[in-house]
Coordinates of C-alpha atoms and ligand atoms in Angstrom, one line a residue:
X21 CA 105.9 -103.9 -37.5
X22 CA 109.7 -103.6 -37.7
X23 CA 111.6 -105.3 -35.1
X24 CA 114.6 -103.7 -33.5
X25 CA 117.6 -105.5 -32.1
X26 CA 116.4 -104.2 -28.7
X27 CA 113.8 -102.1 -27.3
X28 CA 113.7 -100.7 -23.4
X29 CA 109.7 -99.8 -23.8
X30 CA 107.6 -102.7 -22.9
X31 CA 109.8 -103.8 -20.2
X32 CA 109.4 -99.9 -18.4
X33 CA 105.4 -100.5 -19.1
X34 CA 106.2 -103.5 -16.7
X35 CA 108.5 -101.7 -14.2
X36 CA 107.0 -98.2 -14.4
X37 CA 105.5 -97.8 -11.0
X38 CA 108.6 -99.2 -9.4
X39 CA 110.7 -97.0 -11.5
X40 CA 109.0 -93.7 -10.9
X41 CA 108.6 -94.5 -7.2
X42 CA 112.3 -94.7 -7.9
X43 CA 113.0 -91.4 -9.5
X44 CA 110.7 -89.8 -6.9
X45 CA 112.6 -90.8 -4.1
X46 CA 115.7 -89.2 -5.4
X47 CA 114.0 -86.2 -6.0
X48 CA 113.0 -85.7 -2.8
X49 CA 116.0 -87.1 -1.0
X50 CA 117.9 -83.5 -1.1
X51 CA 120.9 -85.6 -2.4
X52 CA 121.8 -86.0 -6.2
X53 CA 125.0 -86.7 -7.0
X54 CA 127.0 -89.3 -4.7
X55 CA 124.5 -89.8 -1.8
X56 CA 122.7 -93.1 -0.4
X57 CA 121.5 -94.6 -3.7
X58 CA 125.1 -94.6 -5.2
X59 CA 126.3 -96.1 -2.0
X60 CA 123.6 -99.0 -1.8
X61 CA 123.7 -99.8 -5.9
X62 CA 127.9 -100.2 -5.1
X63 CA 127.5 -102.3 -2.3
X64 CA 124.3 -104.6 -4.1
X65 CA 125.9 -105.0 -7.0
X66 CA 129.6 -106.1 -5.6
X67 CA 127.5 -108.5 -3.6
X68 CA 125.7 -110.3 -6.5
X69 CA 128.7 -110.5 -8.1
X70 CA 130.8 -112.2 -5.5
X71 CA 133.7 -109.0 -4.7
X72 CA 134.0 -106.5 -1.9
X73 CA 133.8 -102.9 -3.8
X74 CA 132.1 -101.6 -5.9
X75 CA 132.8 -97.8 -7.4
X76 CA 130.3 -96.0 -9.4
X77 CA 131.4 -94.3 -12.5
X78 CA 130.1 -92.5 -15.6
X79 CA 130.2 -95.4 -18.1
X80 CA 131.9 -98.3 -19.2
X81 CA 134.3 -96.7 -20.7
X82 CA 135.1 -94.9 -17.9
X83 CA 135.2 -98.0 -15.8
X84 CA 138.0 -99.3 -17.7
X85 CA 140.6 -96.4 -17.9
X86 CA 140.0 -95.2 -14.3
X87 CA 140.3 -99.0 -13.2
X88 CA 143.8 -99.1 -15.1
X89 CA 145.0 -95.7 -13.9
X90 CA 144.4 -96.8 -10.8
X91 CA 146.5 -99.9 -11.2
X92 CA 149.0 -97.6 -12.6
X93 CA 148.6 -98.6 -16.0
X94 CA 150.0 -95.9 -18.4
X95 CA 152.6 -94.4 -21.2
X96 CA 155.1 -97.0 -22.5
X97 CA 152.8 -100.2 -20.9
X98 CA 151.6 -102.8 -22.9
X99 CA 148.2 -103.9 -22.4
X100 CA 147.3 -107.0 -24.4
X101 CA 143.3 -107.0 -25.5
X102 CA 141.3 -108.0 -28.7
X103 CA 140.4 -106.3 -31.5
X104 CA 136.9 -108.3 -31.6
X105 CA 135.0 -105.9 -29.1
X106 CA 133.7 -102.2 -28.9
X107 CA 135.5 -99.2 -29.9
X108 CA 135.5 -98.2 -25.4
X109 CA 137.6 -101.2 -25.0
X110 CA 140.9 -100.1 -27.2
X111 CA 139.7 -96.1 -26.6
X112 CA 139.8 -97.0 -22.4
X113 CA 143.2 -98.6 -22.9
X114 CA 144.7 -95.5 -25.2
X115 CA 143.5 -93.1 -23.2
X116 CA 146.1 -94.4 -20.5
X117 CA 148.4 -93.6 -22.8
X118 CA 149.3 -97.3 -22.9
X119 CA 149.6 -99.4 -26.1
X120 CA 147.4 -102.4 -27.0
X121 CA 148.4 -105.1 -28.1
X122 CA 146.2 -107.2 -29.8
X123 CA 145.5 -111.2 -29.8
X124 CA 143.3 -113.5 -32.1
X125 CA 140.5 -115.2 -31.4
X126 CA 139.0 -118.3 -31.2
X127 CA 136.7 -119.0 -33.9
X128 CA 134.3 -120.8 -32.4
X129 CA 133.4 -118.3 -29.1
X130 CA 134.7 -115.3 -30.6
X131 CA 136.6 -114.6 -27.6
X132 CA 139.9 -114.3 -26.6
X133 CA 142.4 -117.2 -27.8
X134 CA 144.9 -117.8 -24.7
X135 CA 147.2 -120.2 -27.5
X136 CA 148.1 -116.6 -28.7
X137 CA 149.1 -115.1 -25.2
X138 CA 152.9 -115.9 -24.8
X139 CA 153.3 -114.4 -28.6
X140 CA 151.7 -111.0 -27.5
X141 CA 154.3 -110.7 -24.5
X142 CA 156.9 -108.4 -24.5
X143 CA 159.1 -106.4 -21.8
X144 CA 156.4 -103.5 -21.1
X145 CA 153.6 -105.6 -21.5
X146 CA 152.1 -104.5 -17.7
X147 CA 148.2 -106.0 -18.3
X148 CA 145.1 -108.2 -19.7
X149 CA 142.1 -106.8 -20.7
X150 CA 140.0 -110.5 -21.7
X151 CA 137.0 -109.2 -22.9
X152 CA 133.6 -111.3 -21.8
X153 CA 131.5 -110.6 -25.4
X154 CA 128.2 -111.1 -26.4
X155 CA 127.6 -113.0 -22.7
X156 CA 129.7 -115.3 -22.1
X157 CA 133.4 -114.8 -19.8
X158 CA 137.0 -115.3 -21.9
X159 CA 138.9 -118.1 -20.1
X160 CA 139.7 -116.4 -16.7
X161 CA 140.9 -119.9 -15.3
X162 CA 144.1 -119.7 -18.9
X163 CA 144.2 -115.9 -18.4
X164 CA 144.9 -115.7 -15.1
X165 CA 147.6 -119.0 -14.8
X166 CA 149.4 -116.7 -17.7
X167 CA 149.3 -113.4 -15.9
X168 CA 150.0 -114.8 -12.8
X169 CA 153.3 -116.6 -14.6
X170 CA 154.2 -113.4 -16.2
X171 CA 153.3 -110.6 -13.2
X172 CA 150.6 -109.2 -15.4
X173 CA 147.7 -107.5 -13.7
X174 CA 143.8 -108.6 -15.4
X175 CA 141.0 -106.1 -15.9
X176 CA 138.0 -107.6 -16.9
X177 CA 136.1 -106.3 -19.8
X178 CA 132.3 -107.0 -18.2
X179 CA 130.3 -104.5 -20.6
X180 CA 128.2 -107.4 -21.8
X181 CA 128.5 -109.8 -18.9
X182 CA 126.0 -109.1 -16.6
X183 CA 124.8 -112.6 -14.6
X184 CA 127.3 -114.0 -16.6
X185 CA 129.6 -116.9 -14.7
X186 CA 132.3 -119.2 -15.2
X187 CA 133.0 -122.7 -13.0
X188 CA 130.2 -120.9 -10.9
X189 CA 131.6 -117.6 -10.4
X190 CA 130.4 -113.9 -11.7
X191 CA 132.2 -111.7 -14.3
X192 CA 133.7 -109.1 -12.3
X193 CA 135.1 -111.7 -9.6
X194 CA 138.1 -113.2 -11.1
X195 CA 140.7 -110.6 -11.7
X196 CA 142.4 -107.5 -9.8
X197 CA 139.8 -105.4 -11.3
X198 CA 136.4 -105.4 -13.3
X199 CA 134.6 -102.8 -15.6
X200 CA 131.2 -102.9 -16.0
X201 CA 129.1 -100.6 -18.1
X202 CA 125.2 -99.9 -18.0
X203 CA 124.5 -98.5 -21.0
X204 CA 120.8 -98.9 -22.0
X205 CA 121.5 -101.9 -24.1
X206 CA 123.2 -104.3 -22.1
X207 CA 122.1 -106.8 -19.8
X208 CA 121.4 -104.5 -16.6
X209 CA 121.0 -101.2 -18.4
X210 CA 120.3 -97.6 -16.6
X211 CA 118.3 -94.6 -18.3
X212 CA 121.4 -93.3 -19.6
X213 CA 125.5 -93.8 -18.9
X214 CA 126.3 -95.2 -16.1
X215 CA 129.1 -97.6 -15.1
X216 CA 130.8 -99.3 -12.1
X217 CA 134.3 -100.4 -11.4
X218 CA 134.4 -103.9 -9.3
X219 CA 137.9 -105.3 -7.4
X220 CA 138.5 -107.3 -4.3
X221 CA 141.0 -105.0 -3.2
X222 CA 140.5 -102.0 -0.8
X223 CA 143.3 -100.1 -2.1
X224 CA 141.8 -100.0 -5.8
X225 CA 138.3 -99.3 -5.0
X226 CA 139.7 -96.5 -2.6
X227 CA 142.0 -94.8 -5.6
X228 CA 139.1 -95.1 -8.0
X229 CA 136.7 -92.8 -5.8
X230 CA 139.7 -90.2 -5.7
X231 CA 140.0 -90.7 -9.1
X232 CA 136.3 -89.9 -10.2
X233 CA 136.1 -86.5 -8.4
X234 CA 139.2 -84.4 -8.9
X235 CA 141.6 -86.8 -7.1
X236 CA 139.7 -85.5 -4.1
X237 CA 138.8 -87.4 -0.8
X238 CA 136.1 -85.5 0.5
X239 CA 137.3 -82.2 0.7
X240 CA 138.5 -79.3 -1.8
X241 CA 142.4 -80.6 -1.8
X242 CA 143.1 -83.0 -4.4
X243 CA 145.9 -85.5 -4.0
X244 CA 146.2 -86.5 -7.8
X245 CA 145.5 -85.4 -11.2
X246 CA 142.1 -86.9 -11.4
X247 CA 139.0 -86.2 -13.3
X248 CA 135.0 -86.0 -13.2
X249 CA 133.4 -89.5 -13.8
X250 CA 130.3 -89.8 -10.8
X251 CA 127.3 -92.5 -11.3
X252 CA 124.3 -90.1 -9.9
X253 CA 121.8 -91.1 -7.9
X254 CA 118.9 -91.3 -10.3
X255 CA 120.6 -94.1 -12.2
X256 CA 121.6 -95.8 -9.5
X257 CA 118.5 -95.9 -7.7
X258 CA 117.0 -96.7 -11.3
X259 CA 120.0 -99.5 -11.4
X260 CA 119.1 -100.9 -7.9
X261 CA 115.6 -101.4 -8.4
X262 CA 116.5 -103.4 -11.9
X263 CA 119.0 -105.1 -10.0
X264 CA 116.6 -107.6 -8.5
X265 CA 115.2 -108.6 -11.7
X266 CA 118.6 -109.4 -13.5
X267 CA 118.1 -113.0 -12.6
X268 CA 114.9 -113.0 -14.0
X269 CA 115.9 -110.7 -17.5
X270 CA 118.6 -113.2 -18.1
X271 CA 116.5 -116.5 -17.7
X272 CA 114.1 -114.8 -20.2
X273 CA 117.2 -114.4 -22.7
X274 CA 118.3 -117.9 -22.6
X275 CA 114.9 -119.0 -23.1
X276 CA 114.8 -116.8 -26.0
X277 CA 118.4 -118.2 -27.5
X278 CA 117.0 -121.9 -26.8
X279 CA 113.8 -121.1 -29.1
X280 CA 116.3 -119.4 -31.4
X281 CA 118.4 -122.5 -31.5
X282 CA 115.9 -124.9 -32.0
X283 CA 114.1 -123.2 -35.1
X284 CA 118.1 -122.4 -36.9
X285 CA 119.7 -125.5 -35.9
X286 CA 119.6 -127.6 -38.9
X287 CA 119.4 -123.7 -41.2
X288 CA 123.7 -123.8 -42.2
X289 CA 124.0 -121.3 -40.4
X290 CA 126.8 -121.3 -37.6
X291 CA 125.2 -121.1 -33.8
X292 CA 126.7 -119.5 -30.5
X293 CA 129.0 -121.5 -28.7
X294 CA 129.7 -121.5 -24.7
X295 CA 133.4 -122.0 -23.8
X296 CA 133.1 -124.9 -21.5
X297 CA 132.4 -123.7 -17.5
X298 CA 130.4 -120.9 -19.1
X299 CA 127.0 -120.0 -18.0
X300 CA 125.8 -117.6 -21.3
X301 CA 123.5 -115.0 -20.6
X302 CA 123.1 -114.0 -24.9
X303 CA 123.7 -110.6 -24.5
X304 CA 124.0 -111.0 -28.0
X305 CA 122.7 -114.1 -30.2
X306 CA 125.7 -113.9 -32.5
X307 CA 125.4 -116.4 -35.9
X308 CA 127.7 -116.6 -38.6
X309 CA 127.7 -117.2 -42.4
X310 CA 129.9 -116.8 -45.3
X311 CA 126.7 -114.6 -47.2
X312 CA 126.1 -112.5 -44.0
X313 CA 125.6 -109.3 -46.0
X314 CA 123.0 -110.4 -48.1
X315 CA 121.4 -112.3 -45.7
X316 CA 121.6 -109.1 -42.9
X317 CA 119.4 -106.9 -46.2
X318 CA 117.1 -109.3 -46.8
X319 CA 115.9 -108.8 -42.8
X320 CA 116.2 -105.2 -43.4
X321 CA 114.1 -105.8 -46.3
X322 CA 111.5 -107.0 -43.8
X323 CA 112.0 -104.2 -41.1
X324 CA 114.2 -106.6 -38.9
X325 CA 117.1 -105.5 -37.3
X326 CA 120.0 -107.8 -37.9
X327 CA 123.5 -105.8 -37.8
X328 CA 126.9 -107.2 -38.3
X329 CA 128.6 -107.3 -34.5
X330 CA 130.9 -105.6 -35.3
X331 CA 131.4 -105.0 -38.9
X332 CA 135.1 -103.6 -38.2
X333 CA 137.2 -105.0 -36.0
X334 CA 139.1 -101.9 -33.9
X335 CA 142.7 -102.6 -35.4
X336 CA 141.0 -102.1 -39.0
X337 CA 139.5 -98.2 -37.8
X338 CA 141.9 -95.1 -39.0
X339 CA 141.9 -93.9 -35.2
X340 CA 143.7 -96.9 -34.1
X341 CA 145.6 -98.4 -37.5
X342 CA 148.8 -98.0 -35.7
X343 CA 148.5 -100.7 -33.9
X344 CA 146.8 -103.1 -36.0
X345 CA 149.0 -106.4 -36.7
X346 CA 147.5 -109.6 -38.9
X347 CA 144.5 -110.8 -37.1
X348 CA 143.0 -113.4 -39.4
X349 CA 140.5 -115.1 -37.3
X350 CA 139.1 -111.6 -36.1
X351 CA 138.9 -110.7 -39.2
X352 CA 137.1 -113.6 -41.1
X353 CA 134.7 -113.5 -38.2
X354 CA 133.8 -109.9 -38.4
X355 CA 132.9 -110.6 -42.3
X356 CA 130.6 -113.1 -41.1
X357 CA 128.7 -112.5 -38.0
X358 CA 125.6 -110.5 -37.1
X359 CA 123.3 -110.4 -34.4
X360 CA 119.6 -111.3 -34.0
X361 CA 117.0 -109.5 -32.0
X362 CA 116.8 -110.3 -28.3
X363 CA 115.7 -108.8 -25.2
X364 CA 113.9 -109.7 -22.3
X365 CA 110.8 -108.7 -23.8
X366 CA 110.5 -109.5 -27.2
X367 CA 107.6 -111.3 -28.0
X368 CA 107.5 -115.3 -29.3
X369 CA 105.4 -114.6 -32.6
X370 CA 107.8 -111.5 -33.4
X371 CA 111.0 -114.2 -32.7
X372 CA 109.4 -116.2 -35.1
X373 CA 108.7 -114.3 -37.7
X374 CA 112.5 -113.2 -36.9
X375 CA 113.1 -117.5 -37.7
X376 CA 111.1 -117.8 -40.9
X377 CA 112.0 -114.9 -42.8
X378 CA 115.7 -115.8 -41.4
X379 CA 115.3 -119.1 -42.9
X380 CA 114.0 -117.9 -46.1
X381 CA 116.8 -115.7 -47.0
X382 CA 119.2 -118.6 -46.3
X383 CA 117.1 -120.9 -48.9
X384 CA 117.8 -118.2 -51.3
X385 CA 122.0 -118.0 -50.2
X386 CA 122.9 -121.5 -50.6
Ligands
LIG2 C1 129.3 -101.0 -24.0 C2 130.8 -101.5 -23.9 C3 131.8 -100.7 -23.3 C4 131.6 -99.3 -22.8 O1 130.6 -98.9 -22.1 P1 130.0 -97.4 -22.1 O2 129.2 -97.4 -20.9 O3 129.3 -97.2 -23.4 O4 131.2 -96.5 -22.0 C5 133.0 -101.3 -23.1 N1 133.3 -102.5 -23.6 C6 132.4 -103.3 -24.2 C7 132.8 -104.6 -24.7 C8 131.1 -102.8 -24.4 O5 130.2 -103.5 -25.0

């Protein structure tokens, strides 16, 4: 039986009467697109995550350029980001028509390295975008003492922090404005795109819902150049139902990462790290070694799903070579990490046989 890096299917076996109870309640609500589940999702979801608004959006991606746009982030800023994170990150960012300015990382959490802030900073730079990967939150607490110093605005990355804290409080809580994505994979995940833009501040939230239909407020005039980016109702009544199990999906993942540490620790193989404060939620279980690639086809060999995250950093892509710069620790890392299977669901026996055929390639690498 292979064994994917994720699968949605036995966990909708579980869910599936709530779910469809769900999806009939939409259907027969008469309201579709921006009605009463949209609303209650927004409002749910700012609340577990410790912030006053939430805006629905399309997608992640989505999330994050309309959250900058709104902050009035655009051509000739500066925004500075990493270049160890998904492609939406750099394409939300470029889309503004603002430039990116990449920072290392630091080795050991693969996140952001605040050490390499002050040397990023220039005259236009306007913004941060830390980026809280594979689970765990960049260092909001060095982030935001730098911003604040240097009148920067912060927009957290939150693709993959779902449940995720830091000193006790949520991704999404510590910065002028959060983007969240629920794309099937990650942590909360809808039935399809979906996103939601989080910020403390009334006068973001309020710009973001003109922005995401036409610049419009309710009527057919539109008060700024704005586009189409709406969360509809199925997903987020979908979404809000899921909601109430996020506690429960992420203690079922560190469970999973505990076994998963246990049976590697003494393998030579490099573990995940938490940046101290962090509570991880191992969106990813992200291990390193110098032989990844033939260690990541011997799995393959075996049907298990064990891909490089991410084989190429952004700066190192033809779409966004122009504003790649010498990233040595991003790049050393992305030659040497992969992920391991992980979801809420996945069974014990299948992690194991994840373990052991994990730890026989590594006898035959080293
Ligand atoms: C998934 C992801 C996004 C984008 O989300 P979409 O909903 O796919 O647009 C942005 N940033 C990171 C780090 C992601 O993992």
């Amino acid at each position: 039986m292979p064994i994917p890096l994720w699968d949605y299917r036995k966990e909708y076996e579980e869910e599936r009467e709530d779910l469809l109870a769900g999806v009939d309640k939409v259907l027969r609500s008469g309201q579709l697109i921006l009605g009463s589940s949209v609303r209650a999702f927004e409002e749910a979801f700012a609340r577990h995550c410790g912030t006053a608004h939430g805006v629905g959006v399309n997608s992640g991606t989505d999330a994050l350029f309309l959250a900058l746009r709104a902050l009035g982030i655009g051509p000739r800023d500066e925004v500075i980001t990493v270049s160890n994170t998904a492609i939406p990150t750099i394409a939300a960012i470029v889309s503004t028509g603002a430039i990116p300015r990449f920072v290392d990382i630091d080795p050991r959490t693969y996140l952001m390295d605040i050490a390499e802030l002050e040397g990023a900073l220039g005259p236009r730079t306007r913004a941060i975008v830390p980026v809280h990967l594979f689970g765990q939150c960049a260092d909001m607490r060095g982030i935001g003492r730098f911003a604040a110093a240097h009148g920067l605005v912060v927009v957290e990355d939150c693709a993959q922090a779902h449940g995720a804290t830091q000193h006790g409080r949520h991704a999404g809580s510590m910065s002028e404005a959060a983007a969240f994505s629920f794309y099937p994979t990650k942590v909360l995940g809808a039935f399809g795109d979906a996103g939601m833009v989080l910020t403390a501040r009334a006068d973001i939230a309020d710009r973001v819902r003109r922005l995401r239909v036409y610049g419009t407020e309710g009527t057919y005039y539109a008060h700024e150049h704005g586009f189409n980016s709406r969360l509809d109702e199925l997903q987020a009544e979908l979404l809000l139902r899921k909601l109430a199990r996020l506690e429960g999906y992420v203690a079922r993942r560190r469970a999973l990462a505990a076994r998963y540490d246990r049976a590697l620790g003494a393998a030579g193989l490099i573990l995940p790290a938490t940046h101290p404060g962090n509570a991880h939620t191992y969106y990813r279980y992200v291990v390193r070694h110098p032989r990844r690639d033939a260690i990541v086809r011997k799995l393959e060999e075996r049907a298990i799903a064990a891909p490089a995250a991410y084989p190429w950093p952004v700066h190192e892509m033809k779409a966004y070579a122009e504003y790649a710069r010498p990233l040595p620790r991003t790049e050393s890392a992305a030659r040497e990490i992969f992920s391991l299977p992980l979801y809420p669901t996945l069974a014990e026996a299948d992690q194991d046989f994840v373990c052991a055929a994990l730890l026989d390639a590594l006898r035959h690498e080293t």
